[in-house]
Amino acid sequence: MIPFSPPRMDQLIIDEVVATLKSGWITTGPRTKLFEKKLTDYCGNKKTLCLNSATAGLELILRWFGVQEGDEVILPAYTYSATANVIMHCGAKPVFVDVNSDFNISLPAIEKAITPKTKVIMPVDFGGLPCDYEKLNALVRRPEIKALFNASTAEQTQLGRILILADAAHSLGAEIAGKKSGSLTDVSVFSFHAVKNLSTAEGGAIALNLSDGFDNEEIYTKLCIKSLHGQNKDALAKTQKGNWKYDIVEAGYKMNMTDILAAIGLVELDRYEGETLPRRREIFDIYNQGLGKYAWAELPMMENLETGKISSYHLYPLKIKNINEEQRDEIMKHIFDQDVSVNVHFIPVPMMSYYKKLGYSIHDYPETYQQYSREISLPVFFDLSTLQAEKVIQSVVDAVEKVLNFQKN
Ligand SMILES: *Cc1c(COP(=O)(O)O)cnc(C)c1O
């Protein structure tokens, strides 16, 4: 069986984890701080905080900004449910909007959805392709859009406009015109979950990049406290001689990254640009070449010369032209029958029973459904061999021809 995306766990990682275990410091400490610094250097943003997941990072920023009951947050219908769940946790209302043919959030749809209650927009860099941040950044700064904004916390007053919180779970290493994901807008959140491009088993990071007079160092310190019980000193600071006394300044969360996981992240980040991204790109090229000759295949966008966008090659979302959802499912079954693992990214959030019960309906997001019903994600991972990639292509071709009853010549 060709798996979908197993993590790259080799001797280098094992050695670094063992070194951490033996170092005497296993929770948040020197390795986490080093990982944060290296991520900041890589992404070119202002300050980075590592946490135990991207979901935690997204929620922490919504809480920091004071998002609460009565507020609205705009996000694409085409995302993983975590993007929406964190909005529910805060008691606010998720306002889903439709996407473009590249799976990313539609700007005209956002514009229509903005109301005086809108506090945050959460674009999702689907599959690793960054959203149109230049246009998004300009949109929230337009005088008539700013005039609609109702600030109700000190942070909201200081910003004076809608915050952009990028769900960059897929897009570490992606770029627009030479600027990396993390430095493209106000705040971006990466995921290091087991299936992501760079994995620490579980983990995430908040890339702070606020301007408008914000002190990102100061926000980092606040977020450290908020993510660790509301305690004014972390475990490492408390070990310093005589420094045992601490205070709780708010009812904080428990979201910190451990040094064991940061050790994995440090090894992976070191070889991310030199090994991980080039190999993923090669796999995309093999798929594009093998599938591009079929009229039924709609290949994913991985680069856009016009906008300077380059994907992080996280997902290879193949679309099959002119099929319905049942045919897609049937094609997937035939691919699995040939021992190849494929997936669908994503089942749109409005199709989930919890969100349906809240009154959301996929019928309100026709483009999202259009994409979803024809999408199949192919395996992409560092150790996928060229031979295996060719087997994947063959299994897709066989399955499509079987289901669509193409004549073999
Ligand atoms: C994986 C993922 C998340 C959640 O990441 P975790 O680190 O598992 O919390 C959020 N959004 C998207 C789009 C994802 O794919």
Short mmCIF file of C-alpha atoms and ligand atoms in Angstrom, two decimals:
data_model
loop_
_atom_site.label_atom_id
_atom_site.label_comp_id
_atom_site.label_asym_id
_atom_site.label_seq_id
_atom_site.Cartn_x
_atom_site.Cartn_y
_atom_site.Cartn_z
CA MET A 1 0.00 0.00 0.00
CA ILE A 2 1.34 3.46 -0.89
CA PRO A 3 0.49 5.60 2.15
CA PHE A 4 -0.86 9.15 1.89
CA SER A 5 1.69 11.17 3.87
CA PRO A 6 3.81 9.38 6.46
CA PRO A 7 6.23 11.66 8.37
CA ARG A 8 9.96 11.60 7.62
CA MET A 9 11.36 10.14 10.83
CA ASP A 10 14.97 9.13 10.36
CA GLN A 11 18.10 8.66 12.51
CA LEU A 12 18.86 12.42 12.63
CA ILE A 13 15.51 13.02 14.29
CA ILE A 14 15.86 10.05 16.63
CA ASP A 15 19.32 11.29 17.71
CA GLU A 16 18.08 14.82 18.37
CA VAL A 17 15.08 13.58 20.37
CA VAL A 18 17.30 11.28 22.43
CA ALA A 19 19.71 14.16 23.05
CA THR A 20 16.78 16.22 24.32
CA LEU A 21 15.56 13.41 26.58
CA LYS A 22 19.05 13.14 28.06
CA SER A 23 19.55 16.91 28.36
CA GLY A 24 17.54 17.21 31.55
CA TRP A 25 15.04 19.63 29.96
CA ILE A 26 12.02 18.14 28.17
CA THR A 27 9.24 20.75 28.35
CA THR A 28 9.29 24.30 26.93
CA GLY A 29 12.89 25.51 27.10
CA PRO A 30 16.01 26.20 25.03
CA ARG A 31 15.07 24.07 22.01
CA THR A 32 11.60 25.62 21.72
CA LYS A 33 13.09 29.13 21.94
CA LEU A 34 15.70 28.24 19.29
CA PHE A 35 13.01 26.77 17.02
CA GLU A 36 11.02 30.01 17.39
CA LYS A 37 14.06 32.09 16.45
CA LYS A 38 14.89 29.93 13.42
CA LEU A 39 11.28 30.04 12.23
CA THR A 40 11.32 33.84 12.50
CA ASP A 41 14.59 34.02 10.51
CA TYR A 42 13.16 31.68 7.86
CA CYS A 43 9.77 33.35 7.45
CA GLY A 44 10.93 36.95 7.83
CA ASN A 45 8.12 37.92 10.23
CA LYS A 46 8.62 39.88 13.46
CA LYS A 47 8.26 37.30 16.25
CA THR A 48 7.14 33.66 16.54
CA LEU A 49 5.49 31.67 19.34
CA CYS A 50 5.47 27.87 19.21
CA LEU A 51 2.47 26.00 20.64
CA ASN A 52 1.06 22.49 20.81
CA SER A 53 -1.13 22.94 17.69
CA ALA A 54 -2.26 25.35 15.01
CA THR A 55 -5.76 25.16 16.44
CA ALA A 56 -4.44 26.48 19.76
CA GLY A 57 -2.63 29.28 17.91
CA LEU A 58 -5.73 30.37 16.00
CA GLU A 59 -7.83 30.41 19.16
CA LEU A 60 -5.15 32.23 21.18
CA ILE A 61 -5.06 35.08 18.64
CA LEU A 62 -8.87 35.36 18.52
CA ARG A 63 -8.85 35.53 22.36
CA TRP A 64 -5.99 38.06 22.39
CA PHE A 65 -7.95 40.27 19.97
CA GLY A 66 -11.02 39.95 22.21
CA VAL A 67 -13.33 38.13 19.79
CA GLN A 68 -16.54 37.25 21.65
CA GLU A 69 -20.29 36.75 21.46
CA GLY A 70 -21.91 39.10 18.98
CA ASP A 71 -18.79 39.26 16.77
CA GLU A 72 -18.44 37.78 13.29
CA VAL A 73 -15.39 36.12 11.75
CA ILE A 74 -15.17 35.52 7.98
CA LEU A 75 -13.60 32.29 6.71
CA PRO A 76 -13.81 30.07 3.61
CA ALA A 77 -16.39 27.25 3.57
CA TYR A 78 -13.58 25.16 2.08
CA THR A 79 -11.33 24.42 5.06
CA TYR A 80 -10.72 21.98 7.87
CA SER A 81 -13.24 22.34 10.70
CA ALA A 82 -10.60 23.61 13.17
CA THR A 83 -10.72 27.03 11.46
CA ALA A 84 -14.43 27.30 12.30
CA ASN A 85 -14.40 25.51 15.67
CA VAL A 86 -12.12 28.12 17.29
CA ILE A 87 -14.59 30.84 16.33
CA MET A 88 -17.36 28.83 18.05
CA HIS A 89 -15.16 28.43 21.16
CA CYS A 90 -15.04 32.22 21.46
CA GLY A 91 -18.84 32.44 21.19
CA ALA A 92 -18.59 34.36 17.91
CA LYS A 93 -20.31 33.59 14.60
CA PRO A 94 -18.43 31.92 11.73
CA VAL A 95 -19.41 33.64 8.47
CA PHE A 96 -18.49 31.23 5.68
CA VAL A 97 -17.84 32.51 2.17
CA ASP A 98 -17.20 30.79 -1.15
CA VAL A 99 -13.84 30.11 -2.82
CA ASN A 100 -12.15 30.58 -6.22
CA SER A 101 -11.19 27.80 -8.62
CA ASP A 102 -7.76 27.66 -6.86
CA PHE A 103 -9.63 26.64 -3.63
CA ASN A 104 -8.71 29.90 -1.85
CA ILE A 105 -11.16 32.39 -0.35
CA SER A 106 -12.93 34.70 -2.79
CA LEU A 107 -12.29 38.42 -2.29
CA PRO A 108 -15.60 39.62 -3.77
CA ALA A 109 -17.36 37.13 -1.45
CA ILE A 110 -15.48 38.57 1.56
CA GLU A 111 -16.46 42.10 0.60
CA LYS A 112 -20.13 41.14 0.50
CA ALA A 113 -19.88 39.40 3.90
CA ILE A 114 -18.31 42.29 5.86
CA THR A 115 -20.68 43.89 8.40
CA PRO A 116 -20.21 46.22 11.41
CA LYS A 117 -19.83 43.03 13.48
CA THR A 118 -16.83 41.67 11.50
CA LYS A 119 -13.73 41.51 13.68
CA VAL A 120 -11.43 39.06 11.89
CA ILE A 121 -10.94 37.50 8.44
CA MET A 122 -9.31 34.06 8.41
CA PRO A 123 -8.03 33.20 4.93
CA VAL A 124 -6.75 29.63 4.46
CA ASP A 125 -3.71 28.94 2.24
CA PHE A 126 -5.24 25.82 0.75
CA GLY A 127 -2.78 23.08 -0.15
CA GLY A 128 0.09 25.52 0.43
CA LEU A 129 -0.85 28.20 -2.11
CA PRO A 130 -0.96 31.63 -0.39
CA CYS A 131 -4.14 33.70 -0.64
CA ASP A 132 -4.16 37.16 -2.26
CA TYR A 133 -2.66 38.94 0.74
CA GLU A 134 -1.81 42.16 -1.03
CA LYS A 135 -5.47 42.61 -1.92
CA LEU A 136 -6.67 41.39 1.49
CA ASN A 137 -4.33 43.77 3.33
CA ALA A 138 -5.57 46.63 1.15
CA LEU A 139 -9.22 45.66 1.59
CA VAL A 140 -9.24 45.92 5.40
CA ARG A 141 -7.50 49.31 5.18
CA ARG A 142 -10.02 50.86 2.77
CA PRO A 143 -11.63 53.92 4.44
CA GLU A 144 -15.23 52.74 3.93
CA ILE A 145 -14.38 49.27 5.34
CA LYS A 146 -12.53 50.81 8.31
CA ALA A 147 -15.51 53.08 8.95
CA LEU A 148 -17.70 50.00 9.51
CA PHE A 149 -15.35 48.58 12.20
CA ASN A 150 -16.57 48.76 15.81
CA ALA A 151 -13.69 48.40 18.28
CA SER A 152 -14.56 47.01 21.70
CA THR A 153 -11.14 46.16 23.20
CA ALA A 154 -7.85 48.06 23.53
CA GLU A 155 -6.27 45.85 20.83
CA GLN A 156 -9.18 46.45 18.45
CA THR A 157 -9.00 50.19 19.10
CA GLN A 158 -5.29 50.26 18.38
CA LEU A 159 -5.66 48.29 15.13
CA GLY A 160 -8.73 50.28 14.11
CA ARG A 161 -9.73 47.76 11.47
CA ILE A 162 -10.47 44.10 10.77
CA LEU A 163 -7.59 41.78 11.73
CA ILE A 164 -6.28 39.28 9.18
CA LEU A 165 -5.47 35.96 10.82
CA ALA A 166 -4.11 33.59 8.18
CA ASP A 167 -4.71 29.87 8.65
CA ALA A 168 -1.29 29.04 7.21
CA ALA A 169 -1.46 25.42 8.44
CA HIS A 170 -0.37 24.29 4.95
CA SER A 171 1.85 27.08 3.75
CA LEU A 172 5.17 27.10 5.65
CA GLY A 173 7.80 27.99 3.03
CA ALA A 174 5.31 29.24 0.45
CA GLU A 175 5.88 32.72 -0.89
CA ILE A 176 4.56 35.68 -2.79
CA ALA A 177 7.14 37.67 -4.78
CA GLY A 178 9.99 36.48 -2.56
CA LYS A 179 8.20 37.08 0.77
CA LYS A 180 7.53 33.96 2.81
CA SER A 181 4.27 32.87 4.40
CA GLY A 182 4.27 34.28 7.93
CA SER A 183 5.39 37.70 6.71
CA LEU A 184 2.51 38.27 4.28
CA THR A 185 -0.09 39.68 6.66
CA ASP A 186 -0.91 40.62 10.33
CA VAL A 187 -0.71 37.16 11.93
CA SER A 188 -0.29 33.68 10.41
CA VAL A 189 -0.54 30.30 12.10
CA PHE A 190 1.39 27.20 10.97
CA SER A 191 0.62 23.57 11.80
CA PHE A 192 3.23 20.91 12.54
CA HIS A 193 0.66 18.12 12.81
CA ALA A 194 1.76 14.63 11.72
CA VAL A 195 0.52 15.01 8.12
CA LYS A 196 1.84 18.49 7.48
CA ASN A 197 4.96 19.41 5.42
CA LEU A 198 7.03 19.98 8.56
CA SER A 199 5.88 17.79 11.41
CA THR A 200 6.72 17.73 15.10
CA ALA A 201 4.07 14.98 15.62
CA GLU A 202 1.74 17.66 16.97
CA GLY A 203 2.54 21.35 17.10
CA GLY A 204 1.97 24.78 15.69
CA ALA A 205 3.32 28.31 15.65
CA ILE A 206 1.97 31.84 15.59
CA ALA A 207 3.93 34.12 13.25
CA LEU A 208 3.38 37.67 14.52
CA ASN A 209 3.84 40.37 11.93
CA LEU A 210 1.71 43.26 13.16
CA SER A 211 2.46 46.83 12.15
CA ASP A 212 0.21 49.79 13.05
CA GLY A 213 2.31 50.66 16.11
CA PHE A 214 2.07 47.22 17.74
CA ASP A 215 5.08 45.93 19.68
CA ASN A 216 5.34 42.28 18.59
CA GLU A 217 7.80 41.47 21.42
CA GLU A 218 5.28 42.69 23.95
CA ILE A 219 2.45 40.72 22.31
CA TYR A 220 4.70 37.64 22.35
CA THR A 221 5.19 38.00 26.10
CA LYS A 222 1.43 38.39 26.62
CA LEU A 223 0.72 35.34 24.48
CA CYS A 224 3.32 33.27 26.39
CA ILE A 225 1.45 34.03 29.62
CA LYS A 226 -1.99 33.43 28.06
CA SER A 227 -0.85 30.09 26.61
CA LEU A 228 0.57 28.87 29.96
CA HIS A 229 -2.06 29.16 32.71
CA GLY A 230 -1.81 32.95 32.88
CA GLN A 231 1.39 32.37 34.85
CA ASN A 232 3.85 35.26 34.80
CA LYS A 233 6.93 32.98 34.76
CA ASP A 234 7.46 29.83 32.70
CA ALA A 235 9.01 26.62 34.06
CA LEU A 236 12.53 27.51 32.88
CA ALA A 237 12.45 30.99 34.46
CA LYS A 238 11.30 29.45 37.74
CA THR A 239 14.34 27.14 37.88
CA GLN A 240 16.66 30.12 38.09
CA LYS A 241 18.14 30.53 41.54
CA GLY A 242 15.70 32.02 44.04
CA ASN A 243 13.16 32.71 41.30
CA TRP A 244 10.47 30.36 42.58
CA LYS A 245 7.65 32.83 43.26
CA TYR A 246 5.04 33.37 40.56
CA ASP A 247 1.64 34.90 40.04
CA ILE A 248 -1.44 34.03 37.97
CA VAL A 249 -2.62 37.13 36.13
CA GLU A 250 -5.52 35.60 34.17
CA ALA A 251 -7.27 32.23 33.68
CA GLY A 252 -4.92 31.18 30.89
CA TYR A 253 -4.72 28.08 28.71
CA LYS A 254 -2.25 25.17 28.43
CA MET A 255 -0.92 25.30 24.90
CA ASN A 256 2.89 25.26 25.13
CA MET A 257 5.23 23.27 22.87
CA THR A 258 7.70 20.86 24.50
CA ASP A 259 11.44 20.75 23.76
CA ILE A 260 11.11 17.11 22.66
CA LEU A 261 8.85 18.21 19.82
CA ALA A 262 10.91 21.33 19.09
CA ALA A 263 13.91 18.99 18.61
CA ILE A 264 12.08 17.30 15.72
CA GLY A 265 11.13 20.71 14.33
CA LEU A 266 14.74 21.94 14.42
CA VAL A 267 15.98 18.98 12.35
CA GLU A 268 13.12 19.32 9.88
CA LEU A 269 13.48 23.10 9.51
CA ASP A 270 17.21 22.76 8.83
CA ARG A 271 16.52 20.62 5.75
CA TYR A 272 13.19 22.13 4.76
CA GLU A 273 14.37 24.47 2.00
CA GLY A 274 17.19 22.20 0.78
CA GLU A 275 15.46 18.81 0.83
CA THR A 276 11.76 18.83 1.74
CA LEU A 277 10.42 21.50 -0.62
CA PRO A 278 12.53 20.45 -3.67
CA ARG A 279 11.42 16.81 -3.35
CA ARG A 280 7.77 17.76 -2.92
CA ARG A 281 8.07 19.97 -5.97
CA GLU A 282 9.56 17.09 -7.98
CA ILE A 283 6.63 14.89 -7.03
CA PHE A 284 4.22 17.62 -8.20
CA ASP A 285 6.14 17.78 -11.50
CA ILE A 286 5.90 14.01 -11.97
CA TYR A 287 2.13 14.15 -11.36
CA ASN A 288 1.70 17.15 -13.67
CA GLN A 289 3.62 15.46 -16.47
CA GLY A 290 1.87 12.13 -16.06
CA LEU A 291 -1.66 13.50 -15.74
CA GLY A 292 -1.39 16.64 -17.89
CA LYS A 293 -1.93 14.66 -21.09
CA TYR A 294 -5.44 13.57 -20.10
CA ALA A 295 -8.30 15.85 -21.10
CA TRP A 296 -10.24 14.90 -17.95
CA ALA A 297 -7.50 16.06 -15.59
CA GLU A 298 -7.51 19.56 -14.09
CA LEU A 299 -4.10 20.12 -12.50
CA PRO A 300 -3.62 22.16 -9.32
CA MET A 301 -1.98 25.58 -9.29
CA MET A 302 1.48 25.44 -7.71
CA GLU A 303 2.98 28.64 -9.09
CA ASN A 304 1.56 31.83 -10.50
CA LEU A 305 4.08 33.89 -12.45
CA GLU A 306 1.74 36.87 -12.62
CA THR A 307 1.41 37.23 -8.84
CA GLY A 308 4.76 35.64 -7.90
CA LYS A 309 3.01 33.02 -5.78
CA ILE A 310 4.85 29.76 -5.08
CA SER A 311 3.14 26.94 -3.20
CA SER A 312 4.70 24.93 -0.38
CA TYR A 313 3.52 21.82 -2.29
CA HIS A 314 1.53 20.56 0.69
CA LEU A 315 -1.40 18.96 -1.16
CA TYR A 316 -1.75 17.80 -4.74
CA PRO A 317 -5.48 18.44 -5.23
CA LEU A 318 -6.30 16.86 -8.59
CA LYS A 319 -9.70 17.73 -10.05
CA ILE A 320 -11.50 15.50 -12.54
CA LYS A 321 -13.57 17.43 -15.08
CA ASN A 322 -17.31 16.88 -15.46
CA ILE A 323 -17.89 14.33 -12.73
CA ASN A 324 -20.25 14.31 -9.76
CA GLU A 325 -19.59 13.46 -6.13
CA GLU A 326 -20.68 9.80 -6.52
CA GLN A 327 -18.34 9.31 -9.48
CA ARG A 328 -15.50 10.88 -7.49
CA ASP A 329 -16.12 8.48 -4.61
CA GLU A 330 -16.23 5.56 -7.05
CA ILE A 331 -12.92 6.64 -8.64
CA MET A 332 -11.35 6.81 -5.17
CA LYS A 333 -12.56 3.30 -4.40
CA HIS A 334 -10.85 1.99 -7.54
CA ILE A 335 -7.64 3.83 -6.62
CA PHE A 336 -7.67 2.29 -3.14
CA ASP A 337 -8.26 -1.13 -4.76
CA GLN A 338 -4.87 -0.67 -6.40
CA ASP A 339 -3.23 -0.12 -3.00
CA VAL A 340 -2.83 3.62 -3.29
CA SER A 341 -4.04 5.93 -0.50
CA VAL A 342 -5.83 9.07 -1.56
CA ASN A 343 -7.89 11.64 0.30
CA VAL A 344 -10.35 14.48 -0.15
CA HIS A 345 -9.40 17.93 1.11
CA PHE A 346 -11.74 18.95 2.52
CA ILE A 347 -15.29 17.96 3.22
CA PRO A 348 -16.53 21.57 3.42
CA VAL A 349 -17.39 22.69 6.96
CA PRO A 350 -21.07 23.55 6.13
CA MET A 351 -21.54 19.83 5.23
CA MET A 352 -20.62 18.71 8.76
CA SER A 353 -23.59 17.67 10.91
CA TYR A 354 -22.76 20.11 13.73
CA TYR A 355 -22.67 23.06 11.34
CA LYS A 356 -25.74 21.84 9.42
CA LYS A 357 -27.66 21.83 12.72
CA LEU A 358 -26.62 25.44 13.22
CA GLY A 359 -28.37 26.24 9.95
CA TYR A 360 -25.48 26.38 7.49
CA SER A 361 -26.05 24.80 4.06
CA ILE A 362 -23.57 23.82 1.36
CA HIS A 363 -26.08 25.17 -1.21
CA ASP A 364 -24.95 28.67 -0.23
CA TYR A 365 -21.38 27.89 -1.41
CA PRO A 366 -21.76 26.49 -4.95
CA GLU A 367 -18.10 26.92 -5.98
CA THR A 368 -16.96 25.18 -2.80
CA TYR A 369 -19.21 22.22 -3.60
CA GLN A 370 -18.06 22.25 -7.25
CA GLN A 371 -14.42 21.91 -6.15
CA TYR A 372 -15.09 19.39 -3.41
CA SER A 373 -17.16 17.03 -5.55
CA ARG A 374 -14.39 16.69 -8.17
CA GLU A 375 -11.32 16.72 -5.91
CA ILE A 376 -8.92 13.88 -5.07
CA SER A 377 -5.67 14.55 -3.15
CA LEU A 378 -2.76 12.35 -4.26
CA PRO A 379 0.01 11.16 -1.92
CA VAL A 380 2.90 13.61 -1.46
CA PHE A 381 5.67 12.91 1.04
CA PHE A 382 9.46 13.10 1.13
CA ASP A 383 10.12 9.37 0.87
CA LEU A 384 7.67 8.77 -2.00
CA SER A 385 9.81 7.30 -4.78
CA THR A 386 9.48 8.21 -8.44
CA LEU A 387 8.41 4.63 -9.14
CA GLN A 388 5.66 4.93 -6.53
CA ALA A 389 4.54 8.28 -7.98
CA GLU A 390 4.23 6.60 -11.37
CA LYS A 391 2.15 3.85 -9.80
CA VAL A 392 -0.13 6.51 -8.30
CA ILE A 393 -0.61 8.08 -11.75
CA GLN A 394 -1.40 4.70 -13.31
CA SER A 395 -3.93 3.88 -10.58
CA VAL A 396 -5.70 7.22 -11.10
CA VAL A 397 -5.80 6.77 -14.89
CA ASP A 398 -7.16 3.21 -14.58
CA ALA A 399 -9.77 4.26 -12.03
CA VAL A 400 -11.00 7.25 -14.05
CA GLU A 401 -11.18 5.20 -17.25
CA LYS A 402 -13.09 2.46 -15.47
CA VAL A 403 -15.65 4.76 -13.89
CA LEU A 404 -16.14 6.99 -16.94
CA ASN A 405 -16.16 3.92 -19.27
CA PHE A 406 -13.49 5.24 -21.57
CA GLN A 407 -12.68 3.05 -24.56
CA LYS A 408 -9.18 1.64 -24.43
CA ASN A 409 -7.47 1.77 -27.78
C1 LIG B 1 -4.22 20.76 9.98
C2 LIG B 1 -5.04 21.99 9.86
C3 LIG B 1 -5.40 22.76 10.97
C4 LIG B 1 -5.15 22.30 12.36
O1 LIG B 1 -3.82 22.11 12.68
P1 LIG B 1 -3.47 21.42 14.10
O2 LIG B 1 -2.02 21.69 14.24
O3 LIG B 1 -3.81 19.98 13.97
O4 LIG B 1 -4.27 22.11 15.13
C5 LIG B 1 -6.06 23.94 10.76
N1 LIG B 1 -6.41 24.35 9.53
C6 LIG B 1 -6.11 23.63 8.43
C7 LIG B 1 -6.50 24.15 7.09
C8 LIG B 1 -5.45 22.41 8.57
O5 LIG B 1 -5.20 21.66 7.48
#
